[in-house]
Short mmCIF file of C-alpha atoms in Angstrom, two decimals:
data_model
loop_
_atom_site.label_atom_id
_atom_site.label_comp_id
_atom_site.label_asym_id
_atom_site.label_seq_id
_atom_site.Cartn_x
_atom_site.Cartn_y
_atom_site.Cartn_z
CA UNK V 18 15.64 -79.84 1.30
CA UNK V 19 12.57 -79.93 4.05
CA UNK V 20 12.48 -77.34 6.10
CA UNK V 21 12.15 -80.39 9.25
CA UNK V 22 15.65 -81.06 8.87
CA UNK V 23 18.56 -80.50 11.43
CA UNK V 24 21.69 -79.90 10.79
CA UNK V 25 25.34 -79.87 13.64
CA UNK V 26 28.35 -78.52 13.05
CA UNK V 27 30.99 -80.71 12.25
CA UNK V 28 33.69 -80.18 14.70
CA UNK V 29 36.22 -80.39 12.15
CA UNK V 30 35.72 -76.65 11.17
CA UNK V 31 36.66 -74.21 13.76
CA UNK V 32 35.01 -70.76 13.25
CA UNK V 33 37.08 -67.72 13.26
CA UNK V 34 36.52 -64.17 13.26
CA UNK V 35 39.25 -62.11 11.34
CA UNK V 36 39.10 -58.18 10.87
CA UNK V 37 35.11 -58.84 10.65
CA UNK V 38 34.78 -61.55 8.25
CA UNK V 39 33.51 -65.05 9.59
CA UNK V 40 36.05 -67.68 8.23
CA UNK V 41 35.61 -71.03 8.48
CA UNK V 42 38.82 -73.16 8.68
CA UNK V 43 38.94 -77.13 8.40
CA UNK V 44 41.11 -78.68 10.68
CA UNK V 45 41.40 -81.94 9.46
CA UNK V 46 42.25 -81.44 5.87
CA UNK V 47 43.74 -83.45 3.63
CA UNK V 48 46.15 -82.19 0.81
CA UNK V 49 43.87 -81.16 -1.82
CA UNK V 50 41.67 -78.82 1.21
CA UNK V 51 45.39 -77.35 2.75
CA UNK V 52 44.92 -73.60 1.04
CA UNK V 53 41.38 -73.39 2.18
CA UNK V 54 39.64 -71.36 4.07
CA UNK V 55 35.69 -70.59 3.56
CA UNK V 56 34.46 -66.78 4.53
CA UNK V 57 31.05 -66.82 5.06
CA UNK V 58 28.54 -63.47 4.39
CA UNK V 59 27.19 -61.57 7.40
CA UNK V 60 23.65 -63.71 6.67
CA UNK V 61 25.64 -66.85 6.41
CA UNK V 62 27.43 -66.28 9.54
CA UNK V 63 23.93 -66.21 10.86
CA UNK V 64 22.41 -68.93 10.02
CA UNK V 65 25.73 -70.85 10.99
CA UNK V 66 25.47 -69.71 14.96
CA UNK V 67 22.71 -70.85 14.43
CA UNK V 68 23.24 -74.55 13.40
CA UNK V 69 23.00 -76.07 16.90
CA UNK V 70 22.01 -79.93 16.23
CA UNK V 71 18.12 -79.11 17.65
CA UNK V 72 16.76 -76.15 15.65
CA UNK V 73 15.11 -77.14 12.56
CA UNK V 74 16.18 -75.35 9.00
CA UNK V 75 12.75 -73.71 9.13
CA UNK V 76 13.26 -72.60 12.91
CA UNK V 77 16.84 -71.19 11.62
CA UNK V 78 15.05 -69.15 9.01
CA UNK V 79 12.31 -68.07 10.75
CA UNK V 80 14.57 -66.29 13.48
CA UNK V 81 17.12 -65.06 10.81
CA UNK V 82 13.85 -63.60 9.46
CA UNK V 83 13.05 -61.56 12.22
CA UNK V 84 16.59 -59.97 12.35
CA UNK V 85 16.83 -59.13 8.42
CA UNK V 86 14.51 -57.28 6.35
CA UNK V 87 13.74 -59.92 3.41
CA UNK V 88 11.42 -62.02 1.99
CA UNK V 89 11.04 -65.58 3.00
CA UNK V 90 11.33 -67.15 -0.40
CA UNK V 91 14.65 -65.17 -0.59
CA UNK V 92 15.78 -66.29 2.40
CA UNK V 93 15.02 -69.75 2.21
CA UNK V 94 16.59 -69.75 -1.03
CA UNK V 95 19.99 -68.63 0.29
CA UNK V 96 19.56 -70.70 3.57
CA UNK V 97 19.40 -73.83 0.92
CA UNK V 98 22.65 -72.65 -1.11
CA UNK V 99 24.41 -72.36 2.23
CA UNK V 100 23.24 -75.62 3.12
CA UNK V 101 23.91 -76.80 0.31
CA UNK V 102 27.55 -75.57 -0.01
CA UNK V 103 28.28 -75.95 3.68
CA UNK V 104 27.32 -80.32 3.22
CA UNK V 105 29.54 -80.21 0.56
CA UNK V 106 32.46 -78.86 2.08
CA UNK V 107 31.17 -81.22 4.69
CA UNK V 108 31.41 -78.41 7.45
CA UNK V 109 27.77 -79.95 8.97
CA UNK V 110 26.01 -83.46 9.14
CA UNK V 111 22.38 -84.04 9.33
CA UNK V 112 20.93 -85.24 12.93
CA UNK V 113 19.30 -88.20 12.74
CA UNK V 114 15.69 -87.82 14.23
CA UNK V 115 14.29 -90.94 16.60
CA UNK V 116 10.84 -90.48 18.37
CA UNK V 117 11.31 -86.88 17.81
CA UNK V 118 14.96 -86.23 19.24
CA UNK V 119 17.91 -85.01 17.34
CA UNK V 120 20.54 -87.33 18.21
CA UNK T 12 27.38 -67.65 0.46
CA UNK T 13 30.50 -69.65 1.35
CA UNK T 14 33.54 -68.45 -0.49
CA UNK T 15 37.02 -70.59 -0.60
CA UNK T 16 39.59 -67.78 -1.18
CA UNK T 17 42.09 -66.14 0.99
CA UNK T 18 41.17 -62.91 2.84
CA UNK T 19 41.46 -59.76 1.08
CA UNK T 20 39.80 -56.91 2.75
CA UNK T 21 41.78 -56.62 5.76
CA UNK T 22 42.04 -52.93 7.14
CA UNK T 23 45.99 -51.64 6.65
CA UNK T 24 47.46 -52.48 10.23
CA UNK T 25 46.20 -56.30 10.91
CA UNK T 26 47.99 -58.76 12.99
CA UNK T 27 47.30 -61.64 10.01
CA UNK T 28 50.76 -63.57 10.21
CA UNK T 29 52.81 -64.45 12.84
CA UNK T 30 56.40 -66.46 12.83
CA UNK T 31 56.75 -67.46 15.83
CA UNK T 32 60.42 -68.50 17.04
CA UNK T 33 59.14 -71.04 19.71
CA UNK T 34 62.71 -72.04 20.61
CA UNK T 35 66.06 -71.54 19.89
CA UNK T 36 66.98 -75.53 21.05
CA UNK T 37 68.31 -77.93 18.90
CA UNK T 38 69.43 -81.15 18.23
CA UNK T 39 71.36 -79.95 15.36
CA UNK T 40 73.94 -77.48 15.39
CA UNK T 41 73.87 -75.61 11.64
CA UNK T 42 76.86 -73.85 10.92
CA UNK T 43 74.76 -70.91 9.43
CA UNK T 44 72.14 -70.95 11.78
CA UNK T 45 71.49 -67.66 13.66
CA UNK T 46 69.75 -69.06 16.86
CA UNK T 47 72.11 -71.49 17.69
CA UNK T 48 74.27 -68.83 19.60
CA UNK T 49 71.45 -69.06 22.23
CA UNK T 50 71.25 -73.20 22.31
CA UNK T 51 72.66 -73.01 25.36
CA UNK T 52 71.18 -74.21 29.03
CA UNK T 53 71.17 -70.50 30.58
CA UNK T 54 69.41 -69.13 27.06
CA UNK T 55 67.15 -72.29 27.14
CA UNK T 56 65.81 -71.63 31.02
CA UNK T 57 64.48 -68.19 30.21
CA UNK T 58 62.07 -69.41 26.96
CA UNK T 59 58.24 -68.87 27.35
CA UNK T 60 56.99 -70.92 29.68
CA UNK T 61 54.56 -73.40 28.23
CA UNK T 62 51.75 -71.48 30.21
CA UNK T 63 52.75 -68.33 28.72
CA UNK T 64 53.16 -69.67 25.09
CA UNK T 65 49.63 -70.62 25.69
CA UNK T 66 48.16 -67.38 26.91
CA UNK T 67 50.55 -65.58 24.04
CA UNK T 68 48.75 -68.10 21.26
CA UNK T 69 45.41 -67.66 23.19
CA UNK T 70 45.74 -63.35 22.78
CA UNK T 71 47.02 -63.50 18.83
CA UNK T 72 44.36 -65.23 18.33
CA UNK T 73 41.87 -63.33 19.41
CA UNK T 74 42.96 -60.43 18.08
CA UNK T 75 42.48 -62.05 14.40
CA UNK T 76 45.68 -63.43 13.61
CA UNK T 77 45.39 -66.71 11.27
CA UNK T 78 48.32 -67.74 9.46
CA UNK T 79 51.35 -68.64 12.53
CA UNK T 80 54.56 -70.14 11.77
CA UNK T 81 56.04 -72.20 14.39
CA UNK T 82 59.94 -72.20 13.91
CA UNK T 83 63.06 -72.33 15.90
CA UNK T 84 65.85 -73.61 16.52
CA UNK T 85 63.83 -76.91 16.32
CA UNK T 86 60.64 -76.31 17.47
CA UNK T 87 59.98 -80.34 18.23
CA UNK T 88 62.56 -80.32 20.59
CA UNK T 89 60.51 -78.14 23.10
CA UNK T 90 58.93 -81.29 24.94
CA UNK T 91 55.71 -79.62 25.43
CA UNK T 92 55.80 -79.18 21.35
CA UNK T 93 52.44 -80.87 20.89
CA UNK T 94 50.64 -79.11 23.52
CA UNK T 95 50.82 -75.62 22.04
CA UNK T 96 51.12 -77.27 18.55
CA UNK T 97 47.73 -78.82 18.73
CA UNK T 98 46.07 -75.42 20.25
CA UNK T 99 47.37 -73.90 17.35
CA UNK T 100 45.49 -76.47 15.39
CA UNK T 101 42.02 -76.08 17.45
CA UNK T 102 42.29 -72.57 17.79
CA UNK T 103 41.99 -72.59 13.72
CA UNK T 104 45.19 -71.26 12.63
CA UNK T 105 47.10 -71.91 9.71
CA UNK T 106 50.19 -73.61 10.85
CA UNK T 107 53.52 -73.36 9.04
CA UNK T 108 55.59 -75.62 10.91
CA UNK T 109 60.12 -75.42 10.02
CA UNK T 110 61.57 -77.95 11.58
CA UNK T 111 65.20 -80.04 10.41
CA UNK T 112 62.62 -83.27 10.62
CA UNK T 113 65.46 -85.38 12.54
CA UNK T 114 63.06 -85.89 15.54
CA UNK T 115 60.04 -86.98 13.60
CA UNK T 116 59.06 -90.52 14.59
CA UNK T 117 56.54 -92.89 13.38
CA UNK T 118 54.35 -91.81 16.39
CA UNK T 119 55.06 -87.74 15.98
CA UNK T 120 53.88 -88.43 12.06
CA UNK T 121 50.99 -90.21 13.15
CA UNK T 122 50.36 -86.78 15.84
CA UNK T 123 50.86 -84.44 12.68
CA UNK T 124 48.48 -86.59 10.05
CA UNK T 125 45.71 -85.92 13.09
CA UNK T 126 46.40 -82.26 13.30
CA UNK T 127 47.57 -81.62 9.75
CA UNK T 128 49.49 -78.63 9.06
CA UNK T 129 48.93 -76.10 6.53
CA UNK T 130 52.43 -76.44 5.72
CA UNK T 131 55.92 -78.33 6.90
CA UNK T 132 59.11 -77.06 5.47
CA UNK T 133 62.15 -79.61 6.02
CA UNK T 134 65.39 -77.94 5.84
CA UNK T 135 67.31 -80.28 3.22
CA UNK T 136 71.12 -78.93 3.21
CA UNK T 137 72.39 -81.80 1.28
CA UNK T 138 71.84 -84.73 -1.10
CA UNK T 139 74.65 -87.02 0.41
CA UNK T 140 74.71 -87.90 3.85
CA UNK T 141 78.62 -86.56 3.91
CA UNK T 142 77.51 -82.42 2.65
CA UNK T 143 74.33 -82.97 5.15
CA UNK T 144 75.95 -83.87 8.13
CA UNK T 145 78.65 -81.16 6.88
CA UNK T 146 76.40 -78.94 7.32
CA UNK T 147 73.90 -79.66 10.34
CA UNK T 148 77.47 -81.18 12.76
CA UNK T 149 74.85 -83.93 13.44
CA UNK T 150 75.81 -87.66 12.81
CA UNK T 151 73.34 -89.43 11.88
CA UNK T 152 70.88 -86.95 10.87
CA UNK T 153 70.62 -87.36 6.97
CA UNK T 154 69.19 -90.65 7.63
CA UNK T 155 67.09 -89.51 10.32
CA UNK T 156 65.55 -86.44 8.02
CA UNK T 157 65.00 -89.43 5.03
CA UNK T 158 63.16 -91.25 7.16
CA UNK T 159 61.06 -88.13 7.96
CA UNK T 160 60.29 -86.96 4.38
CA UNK T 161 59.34 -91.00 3.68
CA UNK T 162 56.92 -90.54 7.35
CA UNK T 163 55.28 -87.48 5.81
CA UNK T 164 54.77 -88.47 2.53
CA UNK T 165 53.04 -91.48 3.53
CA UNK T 166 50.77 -89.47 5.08
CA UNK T 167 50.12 -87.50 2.58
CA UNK T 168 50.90 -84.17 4.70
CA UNK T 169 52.04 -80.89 3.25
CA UNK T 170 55.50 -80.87 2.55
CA UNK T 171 58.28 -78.36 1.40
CA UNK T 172 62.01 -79.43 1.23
CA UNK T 173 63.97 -75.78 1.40
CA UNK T 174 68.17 -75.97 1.05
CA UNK T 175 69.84 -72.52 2.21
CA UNK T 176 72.88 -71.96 -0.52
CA UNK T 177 76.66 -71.99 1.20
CA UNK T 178 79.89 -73.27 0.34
CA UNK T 179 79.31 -77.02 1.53
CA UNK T 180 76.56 -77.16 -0.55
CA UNK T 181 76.42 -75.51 -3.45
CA UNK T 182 77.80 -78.72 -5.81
CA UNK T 183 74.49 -80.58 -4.31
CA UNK T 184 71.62 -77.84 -4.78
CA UNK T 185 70.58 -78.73 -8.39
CA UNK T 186 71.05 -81.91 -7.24
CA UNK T 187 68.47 -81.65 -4.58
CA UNK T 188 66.16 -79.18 -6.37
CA UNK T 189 65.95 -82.19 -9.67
CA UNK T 190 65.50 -84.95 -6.77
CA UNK T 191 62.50 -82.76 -5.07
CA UNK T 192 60.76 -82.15 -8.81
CA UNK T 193 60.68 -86.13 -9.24
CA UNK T 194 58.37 -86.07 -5.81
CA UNK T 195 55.27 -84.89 -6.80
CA UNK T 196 53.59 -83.08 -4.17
CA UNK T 197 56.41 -81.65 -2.52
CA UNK T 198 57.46 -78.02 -3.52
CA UNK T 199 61.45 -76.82 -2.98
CA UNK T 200 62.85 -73.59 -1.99
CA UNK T 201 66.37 -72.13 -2.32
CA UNK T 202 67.34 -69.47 0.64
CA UNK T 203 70.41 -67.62 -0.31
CA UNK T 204 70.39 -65.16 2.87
CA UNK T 205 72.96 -66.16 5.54
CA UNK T 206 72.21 -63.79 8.80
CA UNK T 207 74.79 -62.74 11.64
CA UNK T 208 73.67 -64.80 14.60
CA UNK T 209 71.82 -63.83 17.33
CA UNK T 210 74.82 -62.88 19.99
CA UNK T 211 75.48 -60.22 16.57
CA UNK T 212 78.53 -62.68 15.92
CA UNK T 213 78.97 -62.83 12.17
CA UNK T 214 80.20 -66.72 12.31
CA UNK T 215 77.95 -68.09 9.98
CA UNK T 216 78.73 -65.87 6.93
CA UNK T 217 82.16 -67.69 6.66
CA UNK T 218 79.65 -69.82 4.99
CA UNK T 219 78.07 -67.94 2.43
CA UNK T 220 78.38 -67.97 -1.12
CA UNK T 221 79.99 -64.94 -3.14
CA UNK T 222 77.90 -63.21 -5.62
CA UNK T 223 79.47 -64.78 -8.38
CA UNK T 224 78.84 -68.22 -7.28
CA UNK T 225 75.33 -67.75 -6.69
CA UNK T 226 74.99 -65.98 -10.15
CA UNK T 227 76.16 -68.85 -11.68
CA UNK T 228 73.68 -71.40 -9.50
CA UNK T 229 71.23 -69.34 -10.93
CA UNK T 230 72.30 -69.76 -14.68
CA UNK T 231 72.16 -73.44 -14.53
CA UNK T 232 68.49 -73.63 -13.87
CA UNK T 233 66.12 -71.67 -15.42
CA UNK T 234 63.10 -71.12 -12.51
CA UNK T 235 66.13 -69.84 -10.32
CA UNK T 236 67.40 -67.61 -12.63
CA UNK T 237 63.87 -66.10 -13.25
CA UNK T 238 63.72 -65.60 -9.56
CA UNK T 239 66.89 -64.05 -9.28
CA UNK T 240 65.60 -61.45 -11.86
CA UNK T 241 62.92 -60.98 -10.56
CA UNK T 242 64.62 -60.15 -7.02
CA UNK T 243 66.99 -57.62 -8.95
CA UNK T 244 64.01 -55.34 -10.00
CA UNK T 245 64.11 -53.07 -7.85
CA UNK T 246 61.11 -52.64 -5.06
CA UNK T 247 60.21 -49.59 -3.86
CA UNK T 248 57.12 -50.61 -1.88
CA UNK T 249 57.21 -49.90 1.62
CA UNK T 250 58.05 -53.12 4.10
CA UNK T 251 54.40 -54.62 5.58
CA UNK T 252 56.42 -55.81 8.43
CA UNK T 253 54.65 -54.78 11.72
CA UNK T 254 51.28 -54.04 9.48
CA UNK T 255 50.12 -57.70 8.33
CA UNK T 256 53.40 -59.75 10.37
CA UNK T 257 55.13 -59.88 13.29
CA UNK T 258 57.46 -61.87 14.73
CA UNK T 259 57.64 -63.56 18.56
CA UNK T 260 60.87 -64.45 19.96
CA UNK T 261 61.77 -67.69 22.02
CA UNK T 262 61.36 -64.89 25.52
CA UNK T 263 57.75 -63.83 24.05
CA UNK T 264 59.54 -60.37 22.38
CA UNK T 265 57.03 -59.30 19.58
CA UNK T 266 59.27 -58.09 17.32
CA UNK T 267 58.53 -56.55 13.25
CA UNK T 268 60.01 -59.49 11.55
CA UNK T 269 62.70 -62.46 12.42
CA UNK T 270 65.52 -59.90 11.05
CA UNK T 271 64.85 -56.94 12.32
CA UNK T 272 64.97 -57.38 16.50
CA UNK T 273 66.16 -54.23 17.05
CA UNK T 274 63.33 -53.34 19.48
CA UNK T 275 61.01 -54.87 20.92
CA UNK T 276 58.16 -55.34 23.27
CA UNK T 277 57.44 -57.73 26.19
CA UNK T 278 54.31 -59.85 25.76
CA UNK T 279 54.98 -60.86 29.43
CA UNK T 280 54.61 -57.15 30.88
CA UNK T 281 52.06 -55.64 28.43
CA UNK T 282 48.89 -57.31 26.26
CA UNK T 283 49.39 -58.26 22.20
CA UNK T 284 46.74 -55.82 21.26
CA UNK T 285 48.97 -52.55 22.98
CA UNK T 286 52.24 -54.63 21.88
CA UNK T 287 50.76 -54.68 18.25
CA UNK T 288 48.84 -51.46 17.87
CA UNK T 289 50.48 -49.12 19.72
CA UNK T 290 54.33 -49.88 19.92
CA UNK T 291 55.15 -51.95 16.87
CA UNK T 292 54.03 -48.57 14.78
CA UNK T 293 56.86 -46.68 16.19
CA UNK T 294 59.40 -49.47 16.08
CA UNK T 295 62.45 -48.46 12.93
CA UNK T 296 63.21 -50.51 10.18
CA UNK T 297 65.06 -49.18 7.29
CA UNK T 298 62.87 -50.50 4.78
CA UNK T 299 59.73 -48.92 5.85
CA UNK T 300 58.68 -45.90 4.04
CA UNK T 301 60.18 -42.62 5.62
CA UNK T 302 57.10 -41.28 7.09
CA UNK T 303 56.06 -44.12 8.97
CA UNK T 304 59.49 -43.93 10.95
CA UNK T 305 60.81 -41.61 13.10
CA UNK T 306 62.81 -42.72 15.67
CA UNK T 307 66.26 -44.10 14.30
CA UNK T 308 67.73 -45.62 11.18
CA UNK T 309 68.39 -49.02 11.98
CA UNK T 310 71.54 -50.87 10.73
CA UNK T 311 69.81 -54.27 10.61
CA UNK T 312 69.23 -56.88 7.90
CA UNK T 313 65.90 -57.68 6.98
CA UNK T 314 63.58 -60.52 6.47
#
């Protein structure tokens, strides 16, 4: 996964914040998704304010560096598990890139 | 980092689940309803207004709640149904929605397959159109909740057909329970409690089945019989009503659950978060442990 890449939220997932926990719950789902919810980690729930549509993955991680005290092979690694699990659950979309805009 | 499981370290007192009696209107008139007593013009003009049902949905959501149950009388026949019911939806909660299914059209299916559920539960009070319309006084209607079940299956939305056990109907509830297994997504559940209505009449219990009766329902079938044996143990845990749940009234009361309504406070006068944390604490219910009670012993059935 390049670090270049951008990522938007799909607006299908509404985040919610419940007794401290960042919960992300689809609101389109189909039958098989009805009994889910996905809790992201304090880290994850950083990195996913953070998924705007313009800020690159390697922007992302560089300011979630500054906030948390770890290393940045650590943190990319988790950034690309999140990303990783996150396109899966199809909670974001990559932004196509023309002439150097996210669109 | 991202975890699909339900929430499960949630401090003691959280408002998680709310039912949420939107209405007590209906097109149907139950004979063993409870809210039906208030289906009535006068009752009907003092419901939340929409704007408050929005500000009310707007608070318990903010302060965390994320599993709400939308229930009446029938909550589609509030005409401004969709308009809270698809805030719900965007707001991100979990939306249980009871409703007797009579008023779902093609176009209302089409509304609910766009803003799916978490859940619909179709009261199903009869397998024969004469025991149904027995039951709900509504000609007509048996057809009308078919055609429902067919509009939500076809959409492929979340769907539980639920009979409540009385005397019309107790020849027809293996019946229905075999018909529901042979429809493969759709889960079925049996109520056996009959409530006095809301006026305190006691009406619909000329309805309700004697213990006998119900024992032997349970005999013929063995996943209600396990149930009812399992409901025999005896619990001594203390009622979470008014720590995880609460329950809203049609006037915006928060009440601690839909059976206990024997106090409650005004969500148009005061704010969910004092409502929830500082009077629902002291509200009684008889099956709360001792210590957490101390103003009366209530003579009210539960939840």
């Amino acid at each position: 996964m390049p670090g270049s890449v951008i990522y938007t939220k799909n607006p299908d997932f509404v985040q919610r914040h419940v007794a401290g926990e960042c919960i992300l719950v689809p609101i389109r789902r189909n039958l098989v998704e009805a009994n889910s919810i996905y809790v992201l980690n304090e880290t994850g729930a950083a990195l996913w304010s953070l998924l705007d549509g313009i800020r690159s993955v390697t922007s992302i991680e560089e300011k979630i560096g500054q906030e948390y005290d770890v290393t940045a092979e650590q943190l990319h690694r988790d950034a690309e598990t999140l990303l990783t699990d996150l396109l899966s659950i199809r909670a974001i979309q990559e932004v196509s890139i023309h002439d150097g805009s996210a669109t | 980092m991202v975890q699909r499981r339900k929430l499960d370290h949630l401090p003691d007192r959280f408002p998680l689940a709310c039912q949420w009696e939107v209405t007590c209107r209906c097109n149907l008139h139950c004979v063993m309803c409870y809210t039906d007593c208030f289906n009535e013009p006068e009752r009907i003009r003092q419901e939340l207004p929409t704007v408050d049902l929005l500000r009310i949905m707007d608070d318990i959501a903010e302060a965390g709640c994320l599993e709400l149950c939308l229930t009446g009388g029938e909550p589609l026949a509030r005409p401004d149904f969709f308009q809270f019911y698809e805030r719900a939806i965007n707001l991100g909660f979990l939306v249980t929605l009871f409703t007797n299914g009579t008023l779902i059209t093609e176009s209302i299916a089409d509304r609910l397959a766009a803003h799916p559920p978490h859940r619909i539960e179709i009261s199903m009070h009869g397998l024969t159109e004469t025991t149904f319309e027995q039951v709900t006084l509504g000609r007509g209607s048996f057809h009308r909740c078919q055609q429902a079940i067919a509009l939500l299956l076809e959409r492929s939305l979340p769907l539980t057909l639920k009979s409540t056990a009385m005397t019309l109907n107790q020849h027809e509830l293996l019946p229905i329970k075999r018909y529901v297994e042979t429809i493969g997504s759709v889960r079925y559940k049996l109520g056996e409690e009959i409530r006095p209505a809301l006026d305190g009449s006691g009406a619909p219990f000329q309805f309700a089945l004697q213990p006998e009766a119900l024992n032997e329902l349970h005999r013929q079938d063995a996943q209600l019989w396990n149930e009812a044996c399992h409901r025999r143990r005896p619990d001594t845990s203390p009622c979470r009503s008014g720590m995880r749940r609460f329950h809203i009234d049609a006037y915006g009361v928060l009440q601690l659950c839909s059976g206990n309504r024997a106090q409650g406070y005004d969500l148009l006068k005061g704010s969910f978060q004092e409502g929830f944390y500082d009077y629902l604490p002291s509200f009684g219910c008889r099956w709360k442990d001792a210590a957490t009670t101390s103003l009366f012993p209530p003579s009210v059935t539960h939840a």
